[in-house]
Tab-separated table of C-alpha atoms and ligand atoms in Angstrom:
chain	number	residue	atom	x	y	z
O	3	MET	CA	-36.842	5.882	-2.171
O	4	LYS	CA	-34.652	2.837	-1.837
O	5	GLN	CA	-34.077	1.644	1.739
O	6	VAL	CA	-31.187	-0.691	2.601
O	7	ASP	CA	-29.799	-1.868	5.960
O	8	VAL	CA	-26.106	-1.439	5.165
O	9	VAL	CA	-24.752	0.896	2.476
O	10	VAL	CA	-21.059	0.907	1.557
O	11	ILE	CA	-19.624	3.739	-0.566
O	12	GLY	CA	-16.472	2.669	-2.414
O	13	GLY	CA	-15.781	-0.424	-4.462
O	14	SER	CA	-12.087	-1.127	-4.030
O	15	ALA	CA	-10.183	-3.076	-1.348
O	16	ALA	CA	-11.849	-1.463	1.676
O	17	GLY	CA	-15.382	-1.218	0.242
O	18	ILE	CA	-15.534	-4.787	-1.044
O	19	LEU	CA	-14.188	-6.286	2.182
O	20	ALA	CA	-16.370	-4.110	4.392
O	21	ALA	CA	-19.462	-5.248	2.465
O	22	ILE	CA	-18.427	-8.923	2.536
O	23	THR	CA	-17.671	-8.712	6.274
O	24	ALA	CA	-21.033	-7.076	6.937
O	25	ARG	CA	-22.763	-9.937	5.082
O	26	ARG	CA	-20.733	-12.553	6.974
O	27	HIS	CA	-21.491	-11.070	10.380
O	28	TYR	CA	-25.061	-9.929	9.703
O	29	PRO	CA	-26.490	-12.205	6.996
O	30	GLU	CA	-30.017	-10.968	7.723
O	31	LYS	CA	-29.107	-7.392	6.749
O	32	SER	CA	-29.462	-6.227	3.157
O	33	THR	CA	-26.198	-4.771	1.861
O	34	LEU	CA	-25.628	-2.378	-1.027
O	35	LEU	CA	-22.310	-1.232	-2.447
O	36	ILE	CA	-22.129	2.043	-4.389
O	37	ARG	CA	-19.090	2.826	-6.476
O	38	LYS	CA	-18.468	5.285	-9.243
O	39	GLU	CA	-16.327	3.273	-11.649
O	40	LYS	CA	-17.656	0.591	-13.988
O	41	GLN	CA	-14.609	-1.610	-13.607
O	42	VAL	CA	-12.454	-1.831	-10.489
O	43	LEU	CA	-8.700	-2.167	-10.824
O	44	ILE	CA	-6.581	-4.255	-8.487
O	45	PRO	CA	-4.775	-1.179	-7.160
O	46	CYS	CA	-1.539	-2.945	-6.250
O	47	GLY	CA	-1.414	-4.483	-9.725
O	48	ILE	CA	-1.405	-1.117	-11.542
O	49	PRO	CA	2.369	-1.006	-12.264
O	50	TYR	CA	2.130	-4.483	-13.829
O	51	ILE	CA	-0.289	-3.206	-16.485
O	52	PHE	CA	2.759	-1.618	-18.131
O	53	GLY	CA	4.690	-4.873	-18.467
O	54	THR	CA	3.794	-8.229	-16.969
O	55	VAL	CA	-0.012	-8.252	-17.294
O	56	GLY	CA	-0.159	-5.980	-20.341
O	57	THR	CA	-3.531	-4.210	-20.125
O	58	PRO	CA	-5.863	-2.720	-17.480
O	59	GLU	CA	-8.425	-5.405	-18.422
O	60	ASN	CA	-6.013	-8.042	-17.116
O	61	ASN	CA	-5.873	-6.320	-13.752
O	62	LEU	CA	-9.487	-6.125	-12.596
O	63	ILE	CA	-11.425	-7.242	-9.530
O	64	SER	CA	-14.374	-9.286	-10.713
O	65	ASP	CA	-17.856	-8.260	-9.593
O	66	GLY	CA	-18.495	-11.975	-9.075
O	67	VAL	CA	-17.238	-11.563	-5.522
O	68	LEU	CA	-20.171	-9.216	-4.796
O	69	GLN	CA	-22.779	-11.470	-6.417
O	70	LYS	CA	-21.411	-14.494	-4.558
O	71	ASN	CA	-21.897	-12.690	-1.270
O	72	ASN	CA	-25.345	-11.376	-2.141
O	73	ILE	CA	-24.271	-7.743	-2.190
O	74	GLU	CA	-26.276	-5.412	-4.405
O	75	LEU	CA	-24.216	-3.103	-6.622
O	76	ILE	CA	-25.033	0.379	-7.892
O	77	ILE	CA	-22.566	2.069	-10.212
O	78	ASP	CA	-22.997	5.758	-9.525
O	79	GLU	CA	-21.331	8.560	-7.645
O	80	ALA	CA	-22.452	9.452	-4.131
O	81	LYS	CA	-22.836	13.218	-4.349
O	82	GLU	CA	-24.369	14.047	-1.010
O	83	LEU	CA	-24.712	12.510	2.381
O	84	SER	CA	-27.267	13.554	4.980
O	85	PRO	CA	-26.453	11.947	8.354
O	86	THR	CA	-29.606	13.369	9.936
O	87	GLU	CA	-31.899	11.818	7.305
O	88	LYS	CA	-29.572	8.779	6.946
O	89	LYS	CA	-29.664	9.321	3.212
O	90	VAL	CA	-27.182	9.219	0.335
O	91	THR	CA	-27.979	11.111	-2.871
O	92	LEU	CA	-26.426	9.863	-6.089
O	93	ALA	CA	-25.339	11.719	-9.225
O	94	SER	CA	-28.256	10.119	-11.105
O	95	GLY	CA	-30.654	11.834	-8.697
O	96	GLU	CA	-31.643	8.605	-6.972
O	97	SER	CA	-31.492	8.512	-3.166
O	98	VAL	CA	-30.824	5.608	-0.839
O	99	LYS	CA	-31.733	5.440	2.848
O	100	TYR	CA	-29.500	3.433	5.140
O	101	ASP	CA	-29.476	2.142	8.655
O	102	LYS	CA	-25.669	1.852	8.788
O	103	LEU	CA	-23.197	3.403	6.366
O	104	ILE	CA	-19.552	2.585	5.649
O	105	LEU	CA	-17.420	5.152	3.839
O	106	ALA	CA	-14.589	3.542	1.864
O	107	THR	CA	-13.946	6.386	-0.568
O	108	GLY	CA	-10.187	5.809	-0.705
O	109	SER	CA	-7.541	8.283	-1.771
O	110	VAL	CA	-6.490	10.353	-4.757
O	111	PRO	CA	-2.929	11.148	-5.849
O	112	SER	CA	-1.487	14.336	-4.433
O	113	LEU	CA	0.899	16.238	-6.635
O	114	PRO	CA	3.986	17.887	-5.142
O	115	PRO	CA	4.036	21.683	-5.671
O	116	ILE	CA	6.516	21.685	-8.560
O	117	PRO	CA	6.171	24.449	-11.183
O	118	GLY	CA	4.872	22.949	-14.440
O	119	ILE	CA	3.588	19.727	-12.865
O	120	ASP	CA	0.195	20.311	-14.508
O	121	LYS	CA	1.663	19.977	-18.018
O	122	LYS	CA	0.426	17.344	-20.448
O	123	HIS	CA	1.999	13.896	-20.137
O	124	VAL	CA	2.666	14.270	-16.440
O	125	TYR	CA	0.876	11.278	-14.968
O	126	PRO	CA	-0.020	10.961	-11.290
O	127	VAL	CA	-1.031	7.338	-10.663
O	128	LYS	CA	-4.831	7.297	-10.850
O	129	LYS	CA	-6.861	4.142	-10.217
O	130	ASP	CA	-8.814	4.539	-13.448
O	131	VAL	CA	-8.989	2.020	-16.304
O	132	GLN	CA	-9.290	4.518	-19.197
O	133	TYR	CA	-6.640	6.848	-17.787
O	134	LEU	CA	-4.148	4.019	-17.464
O	135	GLN	CA	-5.022	2.723	-20.942
O	136	ASN	CA	-4.265	6.233	-22.270
O	137	LEU	CA	-0.903	6.219	-20.497
O	138	LEU	CA	-0.174	2.755	-21.885
O	139	ASN	CA	-0.967	3.993	-25.410
O	140	ALA	CA	1.067	7.166	-24.959
O	141	LEU	CA	4.155	5.198	-23.872
O	142	LYS	CA	4.241	3.536	-27.317
O	143	ASP	CA	5.566	6.745	-28.881
O	144	MET	CA	7.875	7.810	-26.099
O	145	LYS	CA	11.621	7.665	-25.867
O	146	ASP	CA	12.355	9.268	-22.495
O	147	LEU	CA	10.369	8.536	-19.353
O	148	VAL	CA	11.053	10.129	-15.971
O	149	ILE	CA	9.632	8.586	-12.818
O	150	LEU	CA	9.346	10.890	-9.839
O	151	GLY	CA	9.963	9.036	-6.588
O	152	CYS	CA	11.721	5.797	-5.851
O	153	GLY	CA	9.401	4.248	-3.310
O	154	PHE	CA	7.688	0.930	-3.992
O	155	ILE	CA	5.463	2.439	-6.701
O	156	GLY	CA	8.342	4.174	-8.500
O	157	VAL	CA	10.495	1.062	-8.435
O	158	GLU	CA	7.707	-1.144	-9.790
O	159	PHE	CA	6.752	1.321	-12.531
O	160	ALA	CA	10.380	1.698	-13.627
O	161	ASP	CA	10.911	-2.046	-13.897
O	162	GLU	CA	7.626	-2.686	-15.682
O	163	CYS	CA	7.856	0.245	-18.118
O	164	LYS	CA	11.308	-0.883	-19.189
O	165	LYS	CA	10.053	-4.392	-20.023
O	166	ASN	CA	9.623	-5.069	-23.772
O	167	ARG	CA	9.938	-1.370	-24.528
O	168	ASP	CA	12.743	0.602	-26.149
O	169	ILE	CA	12.611	3.511	-23.743
O	170	ASN	CA	15.023	5.414	-21.501
O	171	VAL	CA	13.739	5.272	-17.940
O	172	THR	CA	15.148	7.621	-15.287
O	173	ILE	CA	14.058	7.632	-11.665
O	174	VAL	CA	14.566	10.824	-9.682
O	175	GLU	CA	14.534	10.439	-5.897
O	176	MET	CA	15.268	13.209	-3.427
O	177	LEU	CA	16.552	10.838	-0.724
O	178	ASP	CA	19.978	9.225	-0.980
O	179	GLN	CA	18.742	5.830	-2.038
O	180	CYS	CA	15.792	3.990	-3.571
O	181	LEU	CA	13.226	2.727	-1.043
O	182	GLN	CA	15.003	4.608	1.726
O	183	ILE	CA	11.762	6.028	3.023
O	184	ALA	CA	10.614	2.471	3.779
O	185	PHE	CA	13.838	0.815	4.870
O	186	GLY	CA	15.204	3.838	6.725
O	187	GLU	CA	18.920	3.372	6.658
O	188	LYS	CA	21.140	4.580	3.834
O	189	GLY	CA	23.209	1.658	2.688
O	190	CYS	CA	20.475	-0.782	3.726
O	191	ARG	CA	21.042	-4.007	1.900
O	192	CYS	CA	17.504	-4.148	0.469
O	193	CYS	CA	17.806	-0.634	-1.007
O	194	GLN	CA	21.218	-1.375	-2.469
O	195	GLU	CA	20.150	-4.627	-4.119
O	196	VAL	CA	17.075	-2.976	-5.609
O	197	GLU	CA	19.250	-0.237	-7.087
O	198	ASP	CA	21.691	-2.824	-8.441
O	199	TYR	CA	18.815	-4.725	-10.054
O	200	LEU	CA	17.343	-1.600	-11.664
O	201	GLU	CA	20.709	-0.413	-12.967
O	202	GLN	CA	21.392	-3.813	-14.404
O	203	LYS	CA	18.102	-3.498	-16.312
O	204	GLY	CA	19.368	-0.222	-17.790
O	205	ILE	CA	17.311	2.076	-15.591
O	206	ASN	CA	18.985	5.343	-14.716
O	207	ILE	CA	18.724	6.256	-11.024
O	208	ILE	CA	19.349	9.792	-9.808
O	209	THR	CA	19.216	10.201	-6.035
O	210	GLY	CA	19.764	13.063	-3.629
O	211	VAL	CA	18.176	15.669	-5.917
O	212	LYS	CA	14.686	17.040	-6.416
O	213	VAL	CA	12.732	17.724	-9.565
O	214	GLU	CA	12.588	21.501	-9.378
O	215	GLU	CA	10.596	22.300	-12.503
O	216	VAL	CA	8.745	20.519	-15.284
O	217	LEU	CA	9.829	22.113	-18.564
O	218	GLY	CA	7.994	22.403	-21.890
O	219	ASN	CA	5.231	24.521	-23.402
O	220	ASP	CA	1.928	22.761	-22.905
O	221	ARG	CA	3.505	19.295	-22.568
O	222	VAL	CA	6.540	18.090	-20.689
O	223	THR	CA	9.770	17.949	-22.695
O	224	ALA	CA	12.313	17.860	-19.848
O	225	VAL	CA	12.661	18.162	-16.097
O	226	LYS	CA	15.021	20.479	-14.277
O	227	LEU	CA	16.754	19.074	-11.213
O	228	SER	CA	17.852	20.881	-8.060
O	229	ASP	CA	21.522	20.369	-9.037
O	230	GLY	CA	20.867	22.399	-12.205
O	231	LYS	CA	20.892	19.451	-14.615
O	232	GLU	CA	18.091	18.877	-17.115
O	233	ILE	CA	16.795	15.484	-18.235
O	234	LYS	CA	14.788	14.920	-21.403
O	235	ALA	CA	11.291	13.649	-20.723
O	236	ASP	CA	8.392	12.802	-23.051
O	237	ALA	CA	6.404	11.840	-19.974
O	238	MET	CA	6.727	11.844	-16.212
O	239	ILE	CA	5.004	9.370	-13.907
O	240	VAL	CA	4.506	10.714	-10.392
O	241	GLY	CA	4.681	7.907	-7.869
O	242	VAL	CA	4.583	9.929	-4.670
O	243	GLY	CA	1.860	10.683	-2.176
O	244	VAL	CA	-1.874	10.339	-1.875
O	245	ARG	CA	-4.545	12.417	-0.199
O	246	PRO	CA	-7.480	10.843	1.660
O	247	ASN	CA	-10.682	11.330	-0.303
O	248	ALA	CA	-12.826	12.719	2.488
O	249	ASP	CA	-14.785	15.374	0.563
O	250	LEU	CA	-18.194	13.670	0.831
O	251	ALA	CA	-17.745	13.157	4.588
O	252	LYS	CA	-16.568	16.730	5.096
O	253	LYS	CA	-19.521	18.184	3.204
O	254	ALA	CA	-21.819	16.071	5.361
O	255	GLY	CA	-20.382	17.636	8.521
O	256	LEU	CA	-18.475	14.587	9.771
O	257	ALA	CA	-15.211	15.209	11.637
O	258	VAL	CA	-12.472	15.353	9.007
O	259	ASP	CA	-8.953	16.735	8.960
O	260	LYS	CA	-5.937	16.392	6.690
O	261	ARG	CA	-5.430	12.821	7.981
O	262	GLY	CA	-8.810	11.874	6.511
O	263	ILE	CA	-12.161	10.989	8.047
O	264	ILE	CA	-11.602	10.834	11.794
O	265	VAL	CA	-12.427	7.402	13.197
O	266	ASP	CA	-12.090	5.801	16.615
O	267	THR	CA	-10.614	2.343	17.202
O	268	THR	CA	-13.946	0.728	16.279
O	269	MET	CA	-13.777	2.550	12.886
O	270	ARG	CA	-16.783	4.720	13.806
O	271	THR	CA	-16.805	8.295	12.576
O	272	SER	CA	-18.201	11.253	14.515
O	273	ASP	CA	-21.668	9.897	13.581
O	274	PRO	CA	-22.300	6.560	15.360
O	275	ALA	CA	-24.238	5.147	12.369
O	276	ILE	CA	-21.371	5.877	9.957
O	277	PHE	CA	-18.095	3.972	9.796
O	278	ALA	CA	-15.044	4.656	7.618
O	279	CYS	CA	-12.161	2.447	6.572
O	280	GLY	CA	-9.263	2.275	4.142
O	281	ASP	CA	-7.299	5.132	2.594
O	282	CYS	CA	-10.020	7.698	3.389
O	283	ALA	CA	-9.845	7.104	7.161
O	284	SER	CA	-7.429	8.551	9.717
O	285	LYS	CA	-4.690	6.233	10.964
O	286	PHE	CA	-2.399	5.876	13.940
O	287	SER	CA	0.780	3.912	14.482
O	288	PHE	CA	0.577	0.562	16.281
O	289	PHE	CA	3.882	1.386	17.975
O	290	THR	CA	3.493	4.998	19.095
O	291	GLY	CA	-0.190	5.860	18.717
O	292	GLN	CA	0.892	8.868	16.656
O	293	THR	CA	-0.729	9.757	13.331
O	294	SER	CA	0.323	7.466	10.498
O	295	ASN	CA	0.362	8.515	6.856
O	296	LEU	CA	0.807	4.986	5.582
O	297	ARG	CA	-1.838	3.946	3.054
O	298	LEU	CA	-1.828	0.281	2.032
O	299	ALA	CA	-4.353	-2.217	0.723
O	300	SER	CA	-3.476	-4.512	3.619
O	301	ILE	CA	-4.300	-1.787	6.152
O	302	ALA	CA	-7.500	-0.945	4.247
O	303	SER	CA	-8.533	-4.610	4.364
O	304	THR	CA	-7.959	-4.948	8.103
O	305	GLU	CA	-9.919	-1.785	8.802
O	306	ALA	CA	-12.736	-2.988	6.533
O	307	ARG	CA	-12.955	-6.253	8.465
O	308	ILE	CA	-13.197	-4.257	11.689
O	309	ALA	CA	-15.801	-1.787	10.355
O	310	GLY	CA	-17.997	-4.494	8.780
O	311	ALA	CA	-17.978	-6.623	11.934
O	312	ASN	CA	-18.690	-3.710	14.298
O	313	LEU	CA	-21.766	-2.358	12.488
O	314	TYR	CA	-24.370	-3.683	14.941
O	315	GLU	CA	-22.225	-4.952	17.828
O	316	ILE	CA	-18.699	-3.911	18.634
O	317	SER	CA	-16.440	-6.951	18.556
O	318	ARG	CA	-13.219	-5.734	16.942
O	319	LYS	CA	-10.731	-3.021	17.784
O	320	ASN	CA	-8.181	-1.407	15.487
O	321	PRO	CA	-4.702	-1.908	16.955
O	322	GLY	CA	-3.208	0.724	14.650
O	323	VAL	CA	-0.968	0.555	11.632
O	324	VAL	CA	1.811	-2.035	11.782
O	325	GLY	CA	2.746	-1.454	8.108
O	326	VAL	CA	3.758	-4.609	6.255
O	327	PHE	CA	4.811	-4.441	2.628
O	328	SER	CA	6.949	-6.065	0.010
O	329	THR	CA	7.972	-5.683	-3.586
O	330	ALA	CA	9.451	-8.053	-6.125
O	331	LEU	CA	11.813	-7.360	-9.009
O	332	GLY	CA	12.643	-10.463	-11.000
O	333	ASN	CA	13.683	-13.063	-8.427
O	334	LEU	CA	14.471	-10.468	-5.806
O	335	THR	CA	11.896	-9.745	-3.098
O	336	VAL	CA	12.452	-7.098	-0.449
O	337	ALA	CA	10.005	-6.527	2.354
O	338	ILE	CA	9.596	-4.622	5.578
O	339	ALA	CA	7.236	-4.735	8.537
O	340	GLY	CA	6.911	-2.244	11.367
O	341	MET	CA	9.703	0.242	11.976
O	342	SER	CA	13.178	0.391	10.507
O	343	GLU	CA	16.056	0.792	12.954
O	344	LYS	CA	16.311	4.466	12.046
O	345	GLY	CA	12.550	5.001	12.274
O	346	ALA	CA	12.426	3.332	15.706
O	347	LYS	CA	15.283	5.490	16.980
O	348	GLN	CA	13.584	8.606	15.649
O	349	CYS	CA	10.486	7.610	17.634
O	350	GLY	CA	12.589	7.404	20.789
O	351	PHE	CA	13.162	3.656	21.037
O	352	GLU	CA	16.483	2.250	22.136
O	353	VAL	CA	16.945	-0.686	19.806
O	354	VAL	CA	18.964	-3.820	19.331
O	355	THR	CA	19.064	-5.765	16.084
O	356	GLY	CA	19.811	-9.295	14.947
O	357	GLU	CA	20.484	-10.607	11.440
O	358	ALA	CA	20.671	-14.024	9.816
O	359	GLU	CA	21.138	-15.232	6.265
O	360	ALA	CA	20.854	-18.714	4.795
O	361	PRO	CA	19.582	-20.542	1.707
O	362	ASN	CA	15.810	-20.997	1.742
O	363	ARG	CA	16.194	-24.697	0.861
O	364	HIS	CA	18.267	-27.468	2.374
O	365	PRO	CA	20.592	-28.594	0.992
O	366	GLY	CA	21.285	-25.352	-0.867
O	367	GLY	CA	21.476	-27.254	-4.139
O	368	MET	CA	17.705	-27.933	-4.086
O	369	PRO	CA	15.775	-26.336	-6.980
O	370	GLY	CA	14.406	-22.868	-6.353
O	371	MET	CA	17.078	-21.934	-3.829
O	372	SER	CA	17.663	-18.284	-3.082
O	373	LYS	CA	19.453	-16.689	-0.194
O	374	MET	CA	17.111	-15.305	2.428
O	375	TRP	CA	18.259	-12.563	4.773
O	376	VAL	CA	16.295	-11.443	7.805
O	377	ARG	CA	16.891	-8.484	10.070
O	378	LEU	CA	14.887	-7.958	13.245
O	379	VAL	CA	14.724	-4.792	15.334
O	380	PHE	CA	13.806	-5.073	19.023
O	381	ASN	CA	13.042	-2.533	21.711
O	382	LYS	CA	16.043	-2.917	24.010
O	383	VAL	CA	14.082	-1.880	27.077
O	384	ASN	CA	11.281	-4.463	27.011
O	385	GLY	CA	12.586	-6.885	24.382
O	386	GLU	CA	9.552	-6.485	22.082
O	387	LEU	CA	9.915	-6.747	18.330
O	388	VAL	CA	9.342	-3.377	16.638
O	389	GLY	CA	10.392	-4.114	13.067
O	390	GLY	CA	11.800	-6.545	10.574
O	391	ALA	CA	13.109	-6.650	7.019
O	392	VAL	CA	13.531	-9.559	4.640
O	393	ARG	CA	15.394	-9.970	1.377
O	394	GLY	CA	15.061	-13.175	-0.605
O	395	GLY	CA	13.064	-14.973	-3.260
O	396	PRO	CA	9.258	-15.039	-3.502
O	397	SER	CA	8.876	-16.706	-0.075
O	398	ALA	CA	10.137	-13.457	1.509
O	399	GLY	CA	6.635	-12.087	0.862
O	400	GLU	CA	5.114	-14.620	3.256
O	401	LEU	CA	7.937	-14.479	5.806
O	402	ILE	CA	7.377	-10.735	6.221
O	403	ASN	CA	3.740	-11.545	7.028
O	404	THR	CA	4.932	-13.891	9.789
O	405	ILE	CA	7.048	-11.030	11.107
O	406	GLY	CA	3.951	-8.805	10.889
O	407	ALA	CA	2.085	-11.333	13.060
O	408	CYS	CA	4.971	-11.349	15.577
O	409	LEU	CA	4.823	-7.550	15.693
O	410	GLN	CA	1.086	-7.419	16.172
O	411	ASN	CA	1.387	-9.899	19.032
O	412	ARG	CA	4.236	-7.912	20.600
O	413	MET	CA	6.508	-10.925	20.629
O	414	ARG	CA	9.938	-10.788	22.193
O	415	ALA	CA	13.197	-12.174	20.877
O	416	ASN	CA	12.971	-15.156	23.202
O	417	ASP	CA	9.456	-16.060	21.974
O	418	ILE	CA	10.661	-16.016	18.366
O	419	ALA	CA	13.851	-17.937	19.156
O	420	ILE	CA	11.784	-20.900	20.379
O	421	PHE	CA	9.269	-20.887	17.503
O	422	GLN	CA	8.303	-24.428	16.519
O	423	ILE	CA	8.851	-23.942	12.818
O	424	GLY	CA	8.021	-26.504	10.152
O	425	THR	CA	10.833	-27.148	7.706
O	426	HIS	CA	11.208	-29.183	4.542
O	427	PRO	CA	14.171	-29.418	2.122
O	428	ALA	CA	12.100	-28.427	-0.906
O	429	VAL	CA	10.334	-25.422	0.594
O	430	THR	CA	12.197	-23.920	3.566
O	431	ALA	CA	15.567	-23.240	5.114
O	432	SER	CA	16.981	-25.934	7.373
O	433	PRO	CA	15.898	-25.887	11.016
O	434	ILE	CA	19.516	-25.180	11.958
O	435	ALA	CA	19.714	-22.118	9.722
O	436	TYR	CA	16.092	-20.883	9.864
O	437	GLN	CA	16.618	-17.156	9.360
O	438	LEU	CA	13.767	-15.718	11.437
O	439	VAL	CA	14.659	-17.751	14.507
O	440	ASN	CA	18.375	-17.176	14.123
O	441	ALA	CA	17.934	-13.427	13.692
O	442	ALA	CA	16.117	-13.448	17.060
O	443	GLU	CA	18.958	-15.472	18.585
O	444	MET	CA	21.499	-12.972	17.259
O	445	ALA	CA	19.491	-10.105	18.724
O	446	LEU	CA	19.444	-11.863	22.112
O	447	LYS	CA	23.192	-12.243	21.886
O	448	ASN	CA	23.543	-8.563	21.010
O	449	MET	CA	21.221	-7.595	23.884
O	450	LYS	CA	23.522	-9.387	26.313
O	451	GLY	CA	26.593	-7.911	24.624
M	20	LIG	C1	0.337	1.925	-8.063
M	20	LIG	C2	-0.056	1.487	-6.681
M	20	LIG	C3	0.476	0.311	-6.152
M	20	LIG	C4	0.152	-0.102	-4.878
M	20	LIG	N1	0.689	-1.256	-4.380
M	20	LIG	C5	0.327	-1.698	-3.169
M	20	LIG	C6	0.812	-2.947	-2.666
M	20	LIG	O1	1.582	-3.653	-3.344
M	20	LIG	N2	0.404	-3.345	-1.444
M	20	LIG	C7	-0.453	-2.610	-0.681
M	20	LIG	O2	-0.811	-3.034	0.424
M	20	LIG	N3	-0.935	-1.414	-1.127
M	20	LIG	C8	-0.568	-0.947	-2.338
M	20	LIG	N4	-1.070	0.243	-2.812
M	20	LIG	C9	-1.998	1.025	-1.961
M	20	LIG	C10	-3.423	0.534	-2.159
M	20	LIG	O3	-3.716	0.561	-3.513
M	20	LIG	C11	-4.425	1.364	-1.396
M	20	LIG	O4	-4.071	1.419	-0.045
M	20	LIG	C12	-5.827	0.778	-1.558
M	20	LIG	O5	-6.245	0.916	-2.878
M	20	LIG	C13	-6.826	1.443	-0.639
M	20	LIG	O6	-8.082	0.910	-0.892
M	20	LIG	P1	-9.393	1.731	-0.594
M	20	LIG	O7	-10.538	0.820	-0.904
M	20	LIG	O8	-9.339	2.332	0.759
M	20	LIG	O9	-9.366	2.974	-1.589
M	20	LIG	P2	-9.322	3.109	-3.172
M	20	LIG	O10	-8.587	1.979	-3.774
M	20	LIG	O11	-8.847	4.495	-3.437
M	20	LIG	O12	-10.845	2.996	-3.630
M	20	LIG	C14	-11.817	3.965	-3.354
M	20	LIG	C15	-13.141	3.556	-3.959
M	20	LIG	O13	-14.139	4.498	-3.614
M	20	LIG	C16	-14.844	4.909	-4.787
M	20	LIG	N5	-15.411	6.241	-4.537
M	20	LIG	C17	-14.762	7.327	-4.067
M	20	LIG	N6	-15.628	8.356	-3.923
M	20	LIG	C18	-16.842	7.898	-4.307
M	20	LIG	C19	-18.146	8.468	-4.388
M	20	LIG	N7	-18.376	9.724	-4.023
M	20	LIG	N8	-19.146	7.701	-4.841
M	20	LIG	C20	-18.939	6.407	-5.220
M	20	LIG	N9	-17.738	5.820	-5.157
M	20	LIG	C21	-16.704	6.543	-4.699
M	20	LIG	C22	-13.779	4.839	-5.856
M	20	LIG	O14	-14.349	4.887	-7.116
M	20	LIG	C23	-13.139	3.491	-5.479
M	20	LIG	O15	-13.928	2.408	-5.876
M	20	LIG	C24	-0.750	0.682	-4.098
M	20	LIG	C25	-1.293	1.859	-4.630
M	20	LIG	C26	-0.960	2.246	-5.904
M	20	LIG	C27	-1.568	3.521	-6.465
């Protein structure tokens, strides 16, 4: 029987980074990664298969990263785990003994309980090359596509599916606005501009209603909405919700609940030799300590870096989910980190906000200029930053990461207002108008007011 020091199950964001981190921190330990799929998709790139990048093959993580880090790879499915024998049994019948194990088994799409949702041509978003190739092929003959859910995934799918394709795309969202679940407030500028962009591309957006039934015999032909209307549909893409894939852990007797595999802040499961990270692991909010349902590649990566480093000596602690994400449609990027104003209030925070907008170049006539808008949300009681949103060009994607760093370091408005920022006419806003700093200044003013 094969014997390896560190075994990682799962070959996507969390599994790869956990294995690499284990090798970096413990180069003397042999490391094996087991995953079931032959080719691994870049999960966040999946919507772009249907437009910008064109095929699943153009959206893969190369195995070169494993070879480079001296990580052995087995392509097989882990069928059974015995924590007492420290043994994993694979579908091929082979068994592997480990000293330390990391579970990075991810998540699977969860379908809302809508009658008829199991009909043909209803597509939950699976991270599977052949499945997505089939969907890509099927779209060639379709005229009417419905997308269920207008979160980041729904928005990206709608935009990409409409590209270079003569197809009617309709998004159905039960909230009042696209991306409202992320940005919180109805009428939020980011949500509004995303809707404007999509409508301008000819995408039909229906908000404030639910899909009540999927109609058709064996395959979808239309969807029935809660307001009684029916929309034609040759296919429906379901961009809502995932479920932690914790079946292997559960069968092995590890502590598991509907949040996933239960882990402590060191990413250890109920068995001290077994760690878990990524979408399969339980999460808690950085701000409240309460359970978090957020599942992101960025969170998976952080947890993997913690799990891999802590295998033989505990050096890292999980601070909880901050939640930083962005999306881009054409030249428009919208992004959010931490809590929205509404979300913070719902969690019991008294908040004060500050906003600033300016060109991201100086003078504004410099090439590549776009207007960048920043909104910061602070806890009024202790002055700590609890959230931020950005709307702008591509650089908004990095600015939201700076805001994420401010959040994680519990910075206050005054700390941010005296940031020593680097500015240059060709790449940033002017120091006078720098949006992040000025939004903090405005919040300070509002705090006094
Ligand atoms: C369409 C889409 C777009 C997204 N966009 C973004 C984005 O822009 N930014 C962002 O931060 N997040 C995004 N996400 C979320 C992100 O993809 C996930 O959070 C991320 O994939 C989690 O990584 P993971 O490694 O934990 O799990 P997964 O990606 O689910 O990978 C799990 C791995 O475990 C393997 N596995 C499972 N069970 C077994 C077994 N028994 N034996 C062997 N192998 C097994 C699987 O085959 C797979 O390799 C997006 C998700 C989707 C679906």
